[in-house]
Amino acid sequence: EDTAISSISFTATDIDTAACLLDITFASSNTLVSVADISYTCNADVLYLSLTPVADQSGTVNITIIATDAGGLTSATSFALDVTPVEDAPVITSDTTFSMNEDSTASFTLTATDAESADCSLDITFASSNTALLSVENISYTCVSAIYFISITPNANQSGNLSLSITVTDS
């Protein structure tokens, strides 16, 4: 998954047409690999296949290679390609900077998604660069449809600057 495959060598022979002059086309059994994402090169009558599966998808696809000679005659062969899943890191998007008044509560949202996880199932942890101003115990959140609603309440009678690090992990 998420990796291009290149330089798979294969041969095609024809008594009347050199391999590099054959018309090579492809067919795919499903959308895991689009025909538009299959290509080849030819060097010294050796053909090299390259293909790229659709991002964040896995499964099995049958690829058919069709060789057509100058006279219009064709020959085809197929192979099965297993695309194995890989663990994708969660993706997080959020506001980067905001300010608030002392002794008040601020709210903001962030979106966190993961290809292998259900909405709102990700673990979120916080780290404050200034725990005298904001301890992580004063941060809470709820989630609806991958949108996390964060509420922060700084420690009483404190002011200053801090960086809040937010980490999202899947299980």
Coordinates of C-alpha atoms in Angstrom, one line a residue:
E1 CA 0.0 0.0 0.0
D2 CA 1.1 3.6 -0.7
T3 CA 4.2 2.4 -2.7
A4 CA 4.8 2.5 -6.4
I5 CA 6.1 -0.7 -8.0
S6 CA 8.7 -0.2 -10.7
S7 CA 10.9 -2.1 -13.1
I8 CA 9.2 -5.5 -13.1
S9 CA 10.8 -7.1 -16.1
F10 CA 8.8 -9.2 -18.6
T11 CA 9.3 -10.4 -22.1
A12 CA 7.1 -10.5 -25.2
T13 CA 8.3 -12.1 -28.4
D14 CA 6.9 -12.1 -31.9
I15 CA 8.5 -13.6 -34.9
D16 CA 7.6 -10.6 -37.1
T17 CA 7.9 -7.7 -34.6
A18 CA 10.6 -6.7 -32.2
A19 CA 9.5 -6.6 -28.5
C20 CA 10.1 -2.9 -28.2
L21 CA 7.8 -2.3 -31.3
L22 CA 4.9 -4.3 -29.9
D23 CA 1.8 -2.3 -28.8
I24 CA 1.5 -3.1 -25.0
T25 CA -1.7 -2.3 -23.2
F26 CA -3.1 -3.2 -19.8
A27 CA -6.3 -4.1 -18.1
S28 CA -7.1 -4.1 -14.4
S29 CA -9.7 -6.2 -12.7
N30 CA -10.7 -3.4 -10.2
T31 CA -10.0 0.1 -9.1
L32 CA -7.2 -0.8 -6.8
V33 CA -4.8 -0.2 -9.7
S34 CA -6.1 2.1 -12.5
V35 CA -5.0 1.4 -16.0
A36 CA -3.9 5.0 -16.1
D37 CA -1.4 4.2 -13.4
I38 CA 0.3 1.4 -15.3
S39 CA 3.1 2.1 -17.7
Y40 CA 6.1 0.3 -19.3
T41 CA 9.4 1.0 -20.9
C42 CA 11.4 -1.2 -23.2
N43 CA 15.2 -1.5 -23.5
A44 CA 17.0 -4.1 -25.6
D45 CA 13.7 -6.1 -26.1
V46 CA 13.1 -6.4 -22.3
L47 CA 10.0 -4.7 -21.1
Y48 CA 9.7 -3.1 -17.7
L49 CA 6.4 -2.6 -16.0
S50 CA 5.6 0.1 -13.4
L51 CA 2.4 0.6 -11.5
T52 CA 1.0 2.6 -8.6
P53 CA -1.9 1.3 -6.5
V54 CA -4.5 3.8 -5.3
A55 CA -3.4 5.4 -2.0
D56 CA -4.7 4.0 1.3
Q57 CA -6.2 0.9 -0.4
S58 CA -5.3 -2.7 -0.1
G59 CA -6.5 -6.0 -1.6
T60 CA -5.9 -8.2 -4.7
V61 CA -6.1 -7.0 -8.3
N62 CA -5.5 -8.9 -11.5
I63 CA -3.4 -7.1 -14.1
T64 CA -3.6 -8.2 -17.7
I65 CA -0.8 -7.4 -20.1
I66 CA -1.8 -7.4 -23.8
A67 CA 0.7 -7.4 -26.6
T68 CA -0.4 -6.5 -30.1
D69 CA 1.9 -7.0 -33.1
A70 CA 2.0 -4.9 -36.3
G71 CA -0.5 -7.3 -38.0
G72 CA -3.1 -6.7 -35.2
L73 CA -2.7 -10.1 -33.6
T74 CA -2.8 -10.2 -29.8
S75 CA -1.6 -12.3 -26.9
A76 CA -2.4 -11.7 -23.2
T77 CA -1.2 -12.9 -19.9
S78 CA -2.4 -11.9 -16.4
F79 CA -1.0 -11.9 -12.9
A80 CA -2.5 -11.3 -9.4
L81 CA -1.0 -8.5 -7.4
D82 CA -1.6 -8.5 -3.6
V83 CA -1.4 -5.0 -2.1
T84 CA -0.9 -5.4 1.6
P85 CA -2.1 -2.7 4.0
V86 CA 0.3 -0.6 6.0
E87 CA -0.4 1.4 9.1
D88 CA -1.1 5.0 8.2
A89 CA -0.4 7.8 10.8
P90 CA -3.4 9.9 11.9
V91 CA -3.7 13.4 10.4
I92 CA -4.5 16.4 12.5
T93 CA -5.4 19.9 11.5
S94 CA -6.0 22.8 13.9
D95 CA -5.7 26.5 14.5
T96 CA -2.1 27.3 15.2
T97 CA -2.3 30.5 17.4
F98 CA -4.9 32.1 19.6
S99 CA -5.2 34.3 22.6
M100 CA -7.6 34.5 25.6
N101 CA -8.3 36.6 28.7
E102 CA -7.0 35.6 32.1
D103 CA -9.4 33.5 34.2
S104 CA -11.5 32.5 31.3
T105 CA -12.1 29.4 29.2
A106 CA -11.2 29.1 25.6
S107 CA -12.5 26.7 23.0
F108 CA -11.2 25.6 19.6
T109 CA -11.6 22.7 17.3
L110 CA -9.3 20.3 15.6
T111 CA -9.9 17.6 13.0
A112 CA -8.2 14.3 13.5
T113 CA -8.6 11.4 11.1
D114 CA -7.0 8.1 10.4
A115 CA -7.5 5.8 7.4
E116 CA -7.8 2.7 9.6
S117 CA -9.8 4.1 12.6
A118 CA -13.4 5.1 13.1
D119 CA -14.2 8.8 13.7
C120 CA -13.6 9.9 17.3
S121 CA -11.7 6.7 18.2
L122 CA -8.2 8.3 18.3
D123 CA -6.3 9.0 21.5
I124 CA -5.5 12.7 22.1
T125 CA -2.8 13.8 24.6
F126 CA -1.7 17.3 25.5
A127 CA 1.5 18.8 26.8
S128 CA 1.8 22.4 28.1
S129 CA 5.1 24.2 27.8
N130 CA 4.1 26.3 30.9
T131 CA 2.3 24.1 33.5
A132 CA 2.2 27.0 35.9
L133 CA -0.2 28.7 33.4
L134 CA -2.0 25.7 32.0
S135 CA -1.9 22.2 33.4
V136 CA -3.2 19.4 31.2
E137 CA -5.8 18.5 33.7
N138 CA -7.6 21.7 32.8
I139 CA -8.0 20.5 29.2
S140 CA -11.1 18.6 28.1
Y141 CA -12.6 17.6 24.8
T142 CA -15.5 16.0 23.1
C143 CA -15.7 14.6 19.5
V144 CA -18.4 14.5 16.8
S145 CA -17.6 13.2 13.3
A146 CA -13.8 13.5 13.6
I147 CA -14.1 17.1 14.9
Y148 CA -12.7 17.4 18.4
F149 CA -14.0 20.3 20.5
I150 CA -11.2 21.3 22.9
S151 CA -11.8 23.4 26.0
I152 CA -8.9 24.9 28.0
T153 CA -9.1 26.7 31.3
P154 CA -5.8 28.2 32.5
N155 CA -4.8 28.1 36.2
A156 CA -6.5 30.9 38.2
N157 CA -4.9 34.3 38.3
Q158 CA -2.1 33.4 35.7
S159 CA -1.1 35.0 32.5
G160 CA 1.6 34.5 30.0
N161 CA 2.5 32.6 26.9
L162 CA 2.7 28.9 26.3
S163 CA 2.8 26.3 23.6
L164 CA 0.3 23.5 23.7
S165 CA 1.4 20.3 22.0
I166 CA -1.3 18.0 20.8
T167 CA -0.5 14.4 19.9
V168 CA -3.0 12.1 18.2
T169 CA -2.4 8.3 18.1
D170 CA -4.4 5.5 16.8
S171 CA -4.8 2.2 18.6

